JSON list of C-alpha atoms in Angstrom, two decimals:
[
{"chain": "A", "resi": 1, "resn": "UNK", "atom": "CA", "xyz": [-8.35, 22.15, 103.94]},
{"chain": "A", "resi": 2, "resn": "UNK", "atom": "CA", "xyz": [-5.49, 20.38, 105.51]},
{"chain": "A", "resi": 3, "resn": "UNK", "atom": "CA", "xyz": [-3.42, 17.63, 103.87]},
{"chain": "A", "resi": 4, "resn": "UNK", "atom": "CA", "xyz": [-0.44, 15.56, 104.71]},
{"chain": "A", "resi": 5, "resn": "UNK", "atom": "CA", "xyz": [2.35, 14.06, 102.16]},
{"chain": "A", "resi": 6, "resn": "UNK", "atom": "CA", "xyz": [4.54, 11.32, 102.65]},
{"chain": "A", "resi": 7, "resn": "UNK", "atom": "CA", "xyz": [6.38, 10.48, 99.52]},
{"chain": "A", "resi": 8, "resn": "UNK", "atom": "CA", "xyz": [7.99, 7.57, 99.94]},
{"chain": "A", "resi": 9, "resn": "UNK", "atom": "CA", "xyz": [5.92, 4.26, 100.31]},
{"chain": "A", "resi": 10, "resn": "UNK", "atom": "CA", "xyz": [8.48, 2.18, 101.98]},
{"chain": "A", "resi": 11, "resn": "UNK", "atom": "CA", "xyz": [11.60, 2.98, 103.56]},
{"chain": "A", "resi": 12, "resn": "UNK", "atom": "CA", "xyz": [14.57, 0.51, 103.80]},
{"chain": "A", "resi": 13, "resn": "UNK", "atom": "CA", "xyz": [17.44, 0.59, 106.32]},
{"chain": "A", "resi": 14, "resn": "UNK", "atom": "CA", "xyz": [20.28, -1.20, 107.84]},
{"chain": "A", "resi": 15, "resn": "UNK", "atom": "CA", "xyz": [19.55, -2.06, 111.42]},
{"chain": "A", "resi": 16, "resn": "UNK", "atom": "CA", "xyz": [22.04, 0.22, 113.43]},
{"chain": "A", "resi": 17, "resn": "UNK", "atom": "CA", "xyz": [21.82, 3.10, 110.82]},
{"chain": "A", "resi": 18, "resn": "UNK", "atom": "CA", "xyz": [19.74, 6.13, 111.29]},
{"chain": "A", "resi": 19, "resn": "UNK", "atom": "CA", "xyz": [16.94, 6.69, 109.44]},
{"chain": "A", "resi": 20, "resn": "UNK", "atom": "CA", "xyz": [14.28, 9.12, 108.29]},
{"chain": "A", "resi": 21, "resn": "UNK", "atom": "CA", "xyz": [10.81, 8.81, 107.33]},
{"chain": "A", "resi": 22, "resn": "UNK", "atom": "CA", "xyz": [9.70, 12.24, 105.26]},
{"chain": "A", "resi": 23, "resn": "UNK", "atom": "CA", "xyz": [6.37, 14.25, 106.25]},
{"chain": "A", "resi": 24, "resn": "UNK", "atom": "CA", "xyz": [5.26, 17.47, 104.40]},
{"chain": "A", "resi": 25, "resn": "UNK", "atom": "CA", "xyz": [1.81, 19.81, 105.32]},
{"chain": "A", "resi": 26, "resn": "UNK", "atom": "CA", "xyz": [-0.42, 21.73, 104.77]},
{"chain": "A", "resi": 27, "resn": "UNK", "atom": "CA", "xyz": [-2.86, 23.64, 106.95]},
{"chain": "A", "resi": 28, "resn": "UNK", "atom": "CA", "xyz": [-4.30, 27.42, 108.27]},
{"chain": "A", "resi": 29, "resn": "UNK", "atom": "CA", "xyz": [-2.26, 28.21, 110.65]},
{"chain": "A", "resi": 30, "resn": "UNK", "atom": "CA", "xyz": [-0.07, 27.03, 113.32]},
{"chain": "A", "resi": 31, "resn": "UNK", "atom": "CA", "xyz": [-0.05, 23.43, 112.94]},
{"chain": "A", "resi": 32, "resn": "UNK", "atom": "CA", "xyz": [-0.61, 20.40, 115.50]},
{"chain": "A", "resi": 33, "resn": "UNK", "atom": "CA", "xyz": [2.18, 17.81, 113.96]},
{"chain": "A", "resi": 34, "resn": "UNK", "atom": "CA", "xyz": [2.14, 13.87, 115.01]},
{"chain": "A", "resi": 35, "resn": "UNK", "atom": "CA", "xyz": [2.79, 9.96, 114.42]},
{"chain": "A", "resi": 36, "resn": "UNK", "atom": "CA", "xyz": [1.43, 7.06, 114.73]},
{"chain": "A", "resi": 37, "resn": "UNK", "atom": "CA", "xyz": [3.65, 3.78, 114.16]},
{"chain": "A", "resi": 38, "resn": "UNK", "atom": "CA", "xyz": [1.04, 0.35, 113.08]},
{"chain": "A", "resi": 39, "resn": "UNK", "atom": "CA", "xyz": [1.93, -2.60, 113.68]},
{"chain": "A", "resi": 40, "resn": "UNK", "atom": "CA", "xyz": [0.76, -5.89, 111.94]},
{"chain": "A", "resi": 41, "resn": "UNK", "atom": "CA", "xyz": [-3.19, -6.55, 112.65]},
{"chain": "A", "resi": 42, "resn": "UNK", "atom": "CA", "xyz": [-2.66, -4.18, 115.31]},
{"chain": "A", "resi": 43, "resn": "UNK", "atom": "CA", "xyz": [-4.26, 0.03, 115.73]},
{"chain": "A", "resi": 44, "resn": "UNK", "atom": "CA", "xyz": [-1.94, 2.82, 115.71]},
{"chain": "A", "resi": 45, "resn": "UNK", "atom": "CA", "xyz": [-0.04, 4.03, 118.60]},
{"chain": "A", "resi": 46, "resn": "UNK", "atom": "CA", "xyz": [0.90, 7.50, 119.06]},
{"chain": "A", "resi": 47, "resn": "UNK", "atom": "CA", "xyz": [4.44, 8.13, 118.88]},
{"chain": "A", "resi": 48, "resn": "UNK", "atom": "CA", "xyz": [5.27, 12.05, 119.40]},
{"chain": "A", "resi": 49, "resn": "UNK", "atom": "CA", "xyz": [3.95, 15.31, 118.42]},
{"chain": "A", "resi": 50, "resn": "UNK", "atom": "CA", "xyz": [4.29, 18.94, 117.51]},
{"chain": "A", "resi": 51, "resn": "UNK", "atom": "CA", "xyz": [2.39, 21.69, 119.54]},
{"chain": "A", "resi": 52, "resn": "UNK", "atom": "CA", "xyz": [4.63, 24.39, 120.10]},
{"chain": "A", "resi": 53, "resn": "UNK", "atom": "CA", "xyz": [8.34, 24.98, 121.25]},
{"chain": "A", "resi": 54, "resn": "UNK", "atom": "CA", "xyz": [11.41, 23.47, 120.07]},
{"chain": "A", "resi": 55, "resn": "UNK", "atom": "CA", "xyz": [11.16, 22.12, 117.31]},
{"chain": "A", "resi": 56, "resn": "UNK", "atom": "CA", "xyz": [13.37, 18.49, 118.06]},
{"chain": "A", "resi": 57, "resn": "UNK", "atom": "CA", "xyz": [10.34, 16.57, 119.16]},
{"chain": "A", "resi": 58, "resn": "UNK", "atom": "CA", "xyz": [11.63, 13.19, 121.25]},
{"chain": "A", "resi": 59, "resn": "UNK", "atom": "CA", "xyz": [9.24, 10.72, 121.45]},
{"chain": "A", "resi": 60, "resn": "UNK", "atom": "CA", "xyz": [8.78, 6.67, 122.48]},
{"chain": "A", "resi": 61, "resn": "UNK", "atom": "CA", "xyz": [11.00, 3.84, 121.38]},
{"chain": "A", "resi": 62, "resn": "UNK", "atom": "CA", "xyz": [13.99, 6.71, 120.75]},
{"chain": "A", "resi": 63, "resn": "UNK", "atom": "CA", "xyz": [12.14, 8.15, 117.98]},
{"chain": "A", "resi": 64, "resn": "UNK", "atom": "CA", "xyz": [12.58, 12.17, 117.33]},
{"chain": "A", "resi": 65, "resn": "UNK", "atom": "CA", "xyz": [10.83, 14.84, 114.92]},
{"chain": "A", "resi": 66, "resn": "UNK", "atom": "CA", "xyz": [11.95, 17.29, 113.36]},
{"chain": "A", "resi": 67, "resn": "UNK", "atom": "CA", "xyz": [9.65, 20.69, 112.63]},
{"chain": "A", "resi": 68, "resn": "UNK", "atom": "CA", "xyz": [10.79, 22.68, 109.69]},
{"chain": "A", "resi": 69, "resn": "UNK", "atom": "CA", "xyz": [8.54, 25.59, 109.89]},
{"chain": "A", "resi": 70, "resn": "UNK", "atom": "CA", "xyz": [10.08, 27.19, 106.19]},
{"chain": "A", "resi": 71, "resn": "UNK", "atom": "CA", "xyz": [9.73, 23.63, 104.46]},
{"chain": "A", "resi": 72, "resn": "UNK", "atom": "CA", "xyz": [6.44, 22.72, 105.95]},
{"chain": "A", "resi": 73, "resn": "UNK", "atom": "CA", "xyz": [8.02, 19.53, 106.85]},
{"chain": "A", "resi": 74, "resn": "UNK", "atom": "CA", "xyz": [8.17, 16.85, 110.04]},
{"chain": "A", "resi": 75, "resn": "UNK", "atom": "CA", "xyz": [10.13, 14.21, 109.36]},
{"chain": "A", "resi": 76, "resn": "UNK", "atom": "CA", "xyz": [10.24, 11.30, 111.91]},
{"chain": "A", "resi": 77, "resn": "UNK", "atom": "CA", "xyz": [13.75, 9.97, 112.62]},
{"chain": "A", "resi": 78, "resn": "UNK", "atom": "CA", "xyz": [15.83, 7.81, 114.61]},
{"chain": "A", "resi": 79, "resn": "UNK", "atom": "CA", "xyz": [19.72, 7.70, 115.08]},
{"chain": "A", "resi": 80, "resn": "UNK", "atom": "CA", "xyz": [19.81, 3.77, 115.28]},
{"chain": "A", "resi": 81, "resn": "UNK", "atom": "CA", "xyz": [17.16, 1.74, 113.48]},
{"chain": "A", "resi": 82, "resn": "UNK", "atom": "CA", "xyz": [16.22, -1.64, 115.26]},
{"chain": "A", "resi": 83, "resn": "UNK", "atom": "CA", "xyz": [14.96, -4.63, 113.25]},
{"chain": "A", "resi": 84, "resn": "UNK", "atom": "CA", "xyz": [11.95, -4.23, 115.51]},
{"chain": "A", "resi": 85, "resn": "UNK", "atom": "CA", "xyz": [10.87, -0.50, 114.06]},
{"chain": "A", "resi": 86, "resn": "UNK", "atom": "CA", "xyz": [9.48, -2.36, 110.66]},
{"chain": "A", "resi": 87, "resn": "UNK", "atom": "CA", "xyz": [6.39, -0.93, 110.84]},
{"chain": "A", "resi": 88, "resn": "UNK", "atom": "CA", "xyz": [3.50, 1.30, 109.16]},
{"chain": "A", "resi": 89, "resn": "UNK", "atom": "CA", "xyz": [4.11, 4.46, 109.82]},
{"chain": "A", "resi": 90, "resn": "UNK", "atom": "CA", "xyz": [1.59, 7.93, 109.60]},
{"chain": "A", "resi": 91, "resn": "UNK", "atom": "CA", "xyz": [2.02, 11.33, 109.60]},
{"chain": "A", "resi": 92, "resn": "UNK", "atom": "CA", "xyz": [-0.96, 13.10, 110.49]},
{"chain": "A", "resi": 93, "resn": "UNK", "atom": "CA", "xyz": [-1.78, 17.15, 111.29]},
{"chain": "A", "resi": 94, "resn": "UNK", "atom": "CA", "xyz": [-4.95, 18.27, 112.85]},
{"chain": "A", "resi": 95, "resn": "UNK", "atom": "CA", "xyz": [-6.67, 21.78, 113.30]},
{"chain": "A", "resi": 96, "resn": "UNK", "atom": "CA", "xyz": [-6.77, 23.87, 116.10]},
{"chain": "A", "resi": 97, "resn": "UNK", "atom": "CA", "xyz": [-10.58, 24.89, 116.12]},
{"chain": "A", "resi": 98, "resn": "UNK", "atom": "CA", "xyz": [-13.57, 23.42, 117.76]},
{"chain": "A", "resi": 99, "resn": "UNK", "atom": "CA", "xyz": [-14.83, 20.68, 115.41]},
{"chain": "A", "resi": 100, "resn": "UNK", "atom": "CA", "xyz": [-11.67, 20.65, 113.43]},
{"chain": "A", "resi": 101, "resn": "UNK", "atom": "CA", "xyz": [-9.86, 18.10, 115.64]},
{"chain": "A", "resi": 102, "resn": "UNK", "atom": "CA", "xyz": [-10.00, 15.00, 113.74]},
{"chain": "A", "resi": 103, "resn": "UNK", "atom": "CA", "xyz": [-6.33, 13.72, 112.23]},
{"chain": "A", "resi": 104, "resn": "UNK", "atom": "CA", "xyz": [-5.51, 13.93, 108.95]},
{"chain": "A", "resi": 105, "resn": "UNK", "atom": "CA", "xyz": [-3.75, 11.05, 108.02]},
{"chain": "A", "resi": 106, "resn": "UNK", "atom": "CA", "xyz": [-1.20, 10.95, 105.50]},
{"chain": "A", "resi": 107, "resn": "UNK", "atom": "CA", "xyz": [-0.58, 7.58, 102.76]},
{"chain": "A", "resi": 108, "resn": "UNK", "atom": "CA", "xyz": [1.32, 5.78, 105.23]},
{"chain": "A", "resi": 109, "resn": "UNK", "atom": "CA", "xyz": [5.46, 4.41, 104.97]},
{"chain": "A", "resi": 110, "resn": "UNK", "atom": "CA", "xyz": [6.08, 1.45, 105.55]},
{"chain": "A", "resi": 111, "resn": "UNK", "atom": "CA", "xyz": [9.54, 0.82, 107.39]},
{"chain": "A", "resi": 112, "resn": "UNK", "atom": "CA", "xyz": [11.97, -2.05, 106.47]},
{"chain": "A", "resi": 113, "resn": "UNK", "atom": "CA", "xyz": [14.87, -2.57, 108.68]},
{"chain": "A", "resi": 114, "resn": "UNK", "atom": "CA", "xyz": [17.00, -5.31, 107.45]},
{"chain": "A", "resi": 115, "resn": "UNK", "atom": "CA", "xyz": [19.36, -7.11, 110.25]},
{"chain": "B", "resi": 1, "resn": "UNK", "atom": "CA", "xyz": [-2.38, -1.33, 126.01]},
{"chain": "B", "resi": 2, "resn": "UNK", "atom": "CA", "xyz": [-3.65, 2.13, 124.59]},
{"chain": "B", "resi": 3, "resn": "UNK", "atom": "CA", "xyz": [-6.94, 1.96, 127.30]},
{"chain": "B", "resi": 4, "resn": "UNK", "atom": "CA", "xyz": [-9.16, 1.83, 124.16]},
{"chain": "B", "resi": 5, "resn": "UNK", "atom": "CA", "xyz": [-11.64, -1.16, 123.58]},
{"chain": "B", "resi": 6, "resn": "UNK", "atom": "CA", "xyz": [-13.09, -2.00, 120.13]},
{"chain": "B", "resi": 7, "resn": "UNK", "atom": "CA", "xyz": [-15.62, -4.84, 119.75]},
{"chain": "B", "resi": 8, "resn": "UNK", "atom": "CA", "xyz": [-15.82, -7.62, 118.17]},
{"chain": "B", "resi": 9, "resn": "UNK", "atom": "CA", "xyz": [-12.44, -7.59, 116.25]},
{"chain": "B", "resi": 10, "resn": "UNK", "atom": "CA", "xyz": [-14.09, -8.78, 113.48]},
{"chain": "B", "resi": 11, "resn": "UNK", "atom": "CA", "xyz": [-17.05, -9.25, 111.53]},
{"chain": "B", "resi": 12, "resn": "UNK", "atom": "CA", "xyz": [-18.44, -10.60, 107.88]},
{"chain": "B", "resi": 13, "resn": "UNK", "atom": "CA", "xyz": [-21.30, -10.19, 106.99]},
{"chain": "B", "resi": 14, "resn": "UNK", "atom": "CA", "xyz": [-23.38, -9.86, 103.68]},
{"chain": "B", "resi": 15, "resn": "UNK", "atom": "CA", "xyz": [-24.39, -7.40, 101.56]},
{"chain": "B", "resi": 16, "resn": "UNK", "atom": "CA", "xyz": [-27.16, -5.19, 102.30]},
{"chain": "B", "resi": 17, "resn": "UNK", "atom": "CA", "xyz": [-27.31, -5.94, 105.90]},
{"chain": "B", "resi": 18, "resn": "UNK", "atom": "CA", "xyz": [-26.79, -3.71, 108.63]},
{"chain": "B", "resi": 19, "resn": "UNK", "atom": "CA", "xyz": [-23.60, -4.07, 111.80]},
{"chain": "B", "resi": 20, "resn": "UNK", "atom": "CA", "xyz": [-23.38, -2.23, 114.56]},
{"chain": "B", "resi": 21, "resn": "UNK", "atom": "CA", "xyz": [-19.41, -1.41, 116.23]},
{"chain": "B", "resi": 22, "resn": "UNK", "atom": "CA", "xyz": [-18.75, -0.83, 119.77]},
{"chain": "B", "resi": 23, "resn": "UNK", "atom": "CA", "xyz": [-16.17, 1.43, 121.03]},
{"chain": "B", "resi": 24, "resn": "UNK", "atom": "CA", "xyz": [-15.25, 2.05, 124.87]},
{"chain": "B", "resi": 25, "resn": "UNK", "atom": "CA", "xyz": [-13.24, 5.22, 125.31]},
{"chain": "B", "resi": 26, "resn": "UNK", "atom": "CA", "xyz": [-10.29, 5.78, 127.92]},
{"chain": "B", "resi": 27, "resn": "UNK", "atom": "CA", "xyz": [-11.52, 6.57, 131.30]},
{"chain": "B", "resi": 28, "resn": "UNK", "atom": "CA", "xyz": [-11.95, 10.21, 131.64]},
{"chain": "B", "resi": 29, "resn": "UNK", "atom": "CA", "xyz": [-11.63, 10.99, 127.39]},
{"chain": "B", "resi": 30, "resn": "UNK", "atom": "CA", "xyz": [-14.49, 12.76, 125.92]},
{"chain": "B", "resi": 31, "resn": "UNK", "atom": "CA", "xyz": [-14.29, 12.62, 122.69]},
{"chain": "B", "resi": 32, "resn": "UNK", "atom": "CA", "xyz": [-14.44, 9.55, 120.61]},
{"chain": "B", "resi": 33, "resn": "UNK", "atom": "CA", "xyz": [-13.37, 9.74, 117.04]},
{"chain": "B", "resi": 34, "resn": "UNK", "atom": "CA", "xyz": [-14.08, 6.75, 114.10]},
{"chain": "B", "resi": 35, "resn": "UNK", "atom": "CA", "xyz": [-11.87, 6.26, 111.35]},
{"chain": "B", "resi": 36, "resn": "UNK", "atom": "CA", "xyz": [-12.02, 3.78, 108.49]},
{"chain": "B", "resi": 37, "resn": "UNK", "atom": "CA", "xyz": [-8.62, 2.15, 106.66]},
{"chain": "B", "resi": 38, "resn": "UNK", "atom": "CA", "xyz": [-8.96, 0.93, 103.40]},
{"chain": "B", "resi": 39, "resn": "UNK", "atom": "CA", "xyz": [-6.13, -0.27, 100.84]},
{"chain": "B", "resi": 40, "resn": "UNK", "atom": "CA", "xyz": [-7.39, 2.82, 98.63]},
{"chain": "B", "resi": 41, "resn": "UNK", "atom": "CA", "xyz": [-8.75, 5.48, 100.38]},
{"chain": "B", "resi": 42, "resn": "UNK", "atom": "CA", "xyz": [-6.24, 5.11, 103.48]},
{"chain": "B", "resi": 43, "resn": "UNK", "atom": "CA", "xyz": [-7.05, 6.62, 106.84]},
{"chain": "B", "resi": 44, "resn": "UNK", "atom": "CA", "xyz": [-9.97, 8.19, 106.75]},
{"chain": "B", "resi": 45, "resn": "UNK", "atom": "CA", "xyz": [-11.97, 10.85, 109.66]},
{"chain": "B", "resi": 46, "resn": "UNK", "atom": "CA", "xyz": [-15.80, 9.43, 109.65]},
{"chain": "B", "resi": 47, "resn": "UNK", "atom": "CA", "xyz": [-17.63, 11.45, 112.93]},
{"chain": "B", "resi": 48, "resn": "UNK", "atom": "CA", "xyz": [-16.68, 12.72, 116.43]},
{"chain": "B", "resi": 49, "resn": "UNK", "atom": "CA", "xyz": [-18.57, 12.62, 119.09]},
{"chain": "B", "resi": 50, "resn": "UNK", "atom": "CA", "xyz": [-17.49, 15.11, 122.25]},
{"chain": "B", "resi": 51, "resn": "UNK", "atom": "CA", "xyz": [-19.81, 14.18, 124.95]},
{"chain": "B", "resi": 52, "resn": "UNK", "atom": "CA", "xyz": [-22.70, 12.48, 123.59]},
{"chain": "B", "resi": 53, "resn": "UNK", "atom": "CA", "xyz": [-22.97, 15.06, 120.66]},
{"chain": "B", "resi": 54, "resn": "UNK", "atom": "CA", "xyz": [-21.61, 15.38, 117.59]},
{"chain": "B", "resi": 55, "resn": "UNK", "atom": "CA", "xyz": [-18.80, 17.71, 117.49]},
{"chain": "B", "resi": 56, "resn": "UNK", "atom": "CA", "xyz": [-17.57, 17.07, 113.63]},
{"chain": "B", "resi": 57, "resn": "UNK", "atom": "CA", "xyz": [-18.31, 14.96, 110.43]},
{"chain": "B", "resi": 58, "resn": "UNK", "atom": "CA", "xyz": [-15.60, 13.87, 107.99]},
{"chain": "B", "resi": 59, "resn": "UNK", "atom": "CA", "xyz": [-16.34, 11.38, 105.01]},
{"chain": "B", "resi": 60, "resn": "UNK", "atom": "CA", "xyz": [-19.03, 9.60, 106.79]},
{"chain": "B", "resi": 61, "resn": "UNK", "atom": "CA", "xyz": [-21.64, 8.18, 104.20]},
{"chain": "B", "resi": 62, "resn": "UNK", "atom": "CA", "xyz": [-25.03, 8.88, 105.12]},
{"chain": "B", "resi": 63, "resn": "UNK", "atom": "CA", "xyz": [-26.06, 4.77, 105.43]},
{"chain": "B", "resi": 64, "resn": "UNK", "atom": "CA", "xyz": [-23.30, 5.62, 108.36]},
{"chain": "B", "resi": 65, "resn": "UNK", "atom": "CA", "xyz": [-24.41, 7.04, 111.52]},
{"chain": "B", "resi": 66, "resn": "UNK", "atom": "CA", "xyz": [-22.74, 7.67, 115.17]},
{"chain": "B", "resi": 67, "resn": "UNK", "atom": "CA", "xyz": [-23.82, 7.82, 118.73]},
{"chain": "B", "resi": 68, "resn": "UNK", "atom": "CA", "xyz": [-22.18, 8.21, 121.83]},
{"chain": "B", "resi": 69, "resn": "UNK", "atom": "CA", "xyz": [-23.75, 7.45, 125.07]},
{"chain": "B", "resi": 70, "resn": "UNK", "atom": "CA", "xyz": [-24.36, 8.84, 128.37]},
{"chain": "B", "resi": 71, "resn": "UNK", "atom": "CA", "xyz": [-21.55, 6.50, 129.70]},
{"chain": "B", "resi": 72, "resn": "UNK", "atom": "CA", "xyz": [-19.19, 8.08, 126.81]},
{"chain": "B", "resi": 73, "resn": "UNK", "atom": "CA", "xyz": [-19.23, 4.75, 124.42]},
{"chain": "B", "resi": 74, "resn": "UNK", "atom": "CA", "xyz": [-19.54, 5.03, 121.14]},
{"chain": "B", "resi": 75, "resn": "UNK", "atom": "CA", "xyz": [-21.58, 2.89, 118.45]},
{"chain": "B", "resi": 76, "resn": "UNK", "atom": "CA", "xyz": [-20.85, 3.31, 114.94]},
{"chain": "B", "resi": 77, "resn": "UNK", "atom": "CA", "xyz": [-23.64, 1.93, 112.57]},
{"chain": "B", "resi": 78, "resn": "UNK", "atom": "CA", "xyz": [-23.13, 0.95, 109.20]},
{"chain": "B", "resi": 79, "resn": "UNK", "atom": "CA", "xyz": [-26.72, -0.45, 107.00]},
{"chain": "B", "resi": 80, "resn": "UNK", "atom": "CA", "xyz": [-26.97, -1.51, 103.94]},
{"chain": "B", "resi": 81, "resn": "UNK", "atom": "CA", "xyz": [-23.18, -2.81, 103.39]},
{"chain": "B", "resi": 82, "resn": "UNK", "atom": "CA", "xyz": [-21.90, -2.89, 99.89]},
{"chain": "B", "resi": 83, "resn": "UNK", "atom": "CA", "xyz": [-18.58, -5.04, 99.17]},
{"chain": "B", "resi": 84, "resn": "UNK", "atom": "CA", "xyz": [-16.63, -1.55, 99.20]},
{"chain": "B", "resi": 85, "resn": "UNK", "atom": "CA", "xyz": [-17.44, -1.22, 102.83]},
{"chain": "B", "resi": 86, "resn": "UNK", "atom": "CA", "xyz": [-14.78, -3.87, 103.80]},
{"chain": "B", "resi": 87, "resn": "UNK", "atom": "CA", "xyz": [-12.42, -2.24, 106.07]},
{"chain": "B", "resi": 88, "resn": "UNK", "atom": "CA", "xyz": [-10.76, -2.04, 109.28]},
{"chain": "B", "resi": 89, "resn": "UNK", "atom": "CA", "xyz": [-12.75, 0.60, 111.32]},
{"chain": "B", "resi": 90, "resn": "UNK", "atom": "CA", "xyz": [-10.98, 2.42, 114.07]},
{"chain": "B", "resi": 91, "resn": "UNK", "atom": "CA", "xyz": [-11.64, 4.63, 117.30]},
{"chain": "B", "resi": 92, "resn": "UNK", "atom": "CA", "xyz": [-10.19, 6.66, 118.77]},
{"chain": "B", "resi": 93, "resn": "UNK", "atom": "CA", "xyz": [-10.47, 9.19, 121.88]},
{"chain": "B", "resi": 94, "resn": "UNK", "atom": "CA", "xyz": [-9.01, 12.04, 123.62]},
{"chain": "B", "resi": 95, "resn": "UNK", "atom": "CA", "xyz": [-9.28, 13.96, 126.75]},
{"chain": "B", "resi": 96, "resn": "UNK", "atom": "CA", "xyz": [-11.12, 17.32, 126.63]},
{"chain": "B", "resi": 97, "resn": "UNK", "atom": "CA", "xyz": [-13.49, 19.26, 129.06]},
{"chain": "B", "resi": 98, "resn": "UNK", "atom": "CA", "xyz": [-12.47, 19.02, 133.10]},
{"chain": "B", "resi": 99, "resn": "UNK", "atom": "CA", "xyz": [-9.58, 17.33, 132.23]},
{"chain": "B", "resi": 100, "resn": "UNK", "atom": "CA", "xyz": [-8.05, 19.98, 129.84]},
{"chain": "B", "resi": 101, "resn": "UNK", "atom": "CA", "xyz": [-7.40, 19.74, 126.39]},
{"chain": "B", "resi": 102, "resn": "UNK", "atom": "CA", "xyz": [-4.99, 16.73, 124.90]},
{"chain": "B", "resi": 103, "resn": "UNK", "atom": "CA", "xyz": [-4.14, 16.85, 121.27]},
{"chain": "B", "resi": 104, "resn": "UNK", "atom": "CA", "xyz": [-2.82, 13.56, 121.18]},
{"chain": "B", "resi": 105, "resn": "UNK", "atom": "CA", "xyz": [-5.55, 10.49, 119.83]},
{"chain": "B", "resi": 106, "resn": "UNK", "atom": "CA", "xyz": [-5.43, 7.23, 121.29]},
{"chain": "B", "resi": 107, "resn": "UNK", "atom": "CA", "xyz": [-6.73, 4.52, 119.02]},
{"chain": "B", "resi": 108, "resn": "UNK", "atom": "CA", "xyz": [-8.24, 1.20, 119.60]},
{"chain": "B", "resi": 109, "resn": "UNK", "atom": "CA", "xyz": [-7.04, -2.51, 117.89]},
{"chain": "B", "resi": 110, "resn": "UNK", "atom": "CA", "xyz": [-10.15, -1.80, 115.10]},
{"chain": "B", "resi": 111, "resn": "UNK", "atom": "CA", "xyz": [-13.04, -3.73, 113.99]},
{"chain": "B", "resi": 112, "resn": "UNK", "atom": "CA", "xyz": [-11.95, -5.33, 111.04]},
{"chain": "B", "resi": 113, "resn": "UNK", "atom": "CA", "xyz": [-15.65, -5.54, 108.93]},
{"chain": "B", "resi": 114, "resn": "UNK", "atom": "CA", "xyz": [-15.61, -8.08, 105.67]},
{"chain": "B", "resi": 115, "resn": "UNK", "atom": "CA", "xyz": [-18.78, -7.74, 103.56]},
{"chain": "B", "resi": 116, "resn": "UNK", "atom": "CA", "xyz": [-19.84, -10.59, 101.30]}
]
């Protein structure tokens, strides 16, 4: 079975410094890595993912991942945090096969950026 | 604007009755995925649907069921609502078939369902 860890419920940064929101997985495999940012009362949006390749994702809003094959880790980060990024944010990993596409979803961080 | 409709945003209902949730796919995307959010179980895989037949089942209880239609919209059905079914309920769809494969989900604003 695949699972997803992110072990820190909220995050709080400075606007302006970088930040890093922590992912760890598990799954058979290579693994297909993304995130999803929610806003309030909103659904998620997809922000970048891992297929294969380098493994410095860049994704929307200047967000970037990081792959860590040894570590099992993708941690989602940004060199300059904008008040705007507070946010919900989810790690999620999915399977390769047929009928094994659905996201896993991991707890959820949720982002505080303080002006 | 992710190109995914959900309706109605939200519903409340009572106990023991029976909604139905309406989900309108991107053009083109295939499959259509539900998901339920609650404060304690989190994100949650229900069904997909790849088109119009089930391709996978996740923690979907069996008073749940799916369909998808020959137009590619989805319906999730949910009877016999107990006060734990209170959630926001999401979908969710990707490309697939013709159009090649896309890993990436695209999800809609949710139905937010309150039970009674």
């Amino acid at each position: 079975a695949q699972s997803v860890a992110q072990p820190e419920d909220q995050v709080n940064v400075a606007e302006g410094n970088p930040l890093t929101v922590k992912c760890t997985y598990s799954v058979s495999g290579n693994p297909y890595l993304f995130w999803y940012v929610q806003y309030p009362n909103r659904g998620l949006q997809f922000l970048l993912k891992y297929i294969t390749g380098d493994n410095l994702v860049k994704g929307s809003y200047g967000f970037e991942a990081e792959f860590n094959k040894s570590q099992t880790s993708f941690h989602l980060k940004k060199p300059s945090a904008l008040v705007s990024d507070s946010a919900l944010y989810f790690c999620a990993v999915r399977g390769v096969d047929t009928g094994r596409r659905a996201l896993t979803f991991g707890s959820g961080t949720r982002l505080q950026v303080q002006p | 604007d992710s190109g995914v409709t959900q309706t109605p945003k939200h519903l409340i209902t009572a106990t023991g009755q029976r909604v139905t949730l309406r989900c309108s796919p991107r053009s083109g995307d295939l499959s259509v995925y539900w998901y339920q959010q609650s404060l304690d179980q989190g994100l949650q895989f229900l069904i997909q649907y790849y088109n119009g037949e089930e391709r996978a089942k996740g923690n979907i209880l069996e008073r749940f069921s799916a369909q998808q239609f020959p137009d590619l919209h989805s319906e999730l059905n949910l009877s016999s609502l107990e006060l734990g079914d209170s959630a926001l309920y999401f979908c969710a769809s990707s490309a697939g078939g013709l159009a090649g494969v896309s890993y990436e989900q695209y999800f809609g604003p949710g139905t937010r369902l309150t039970v009674t």
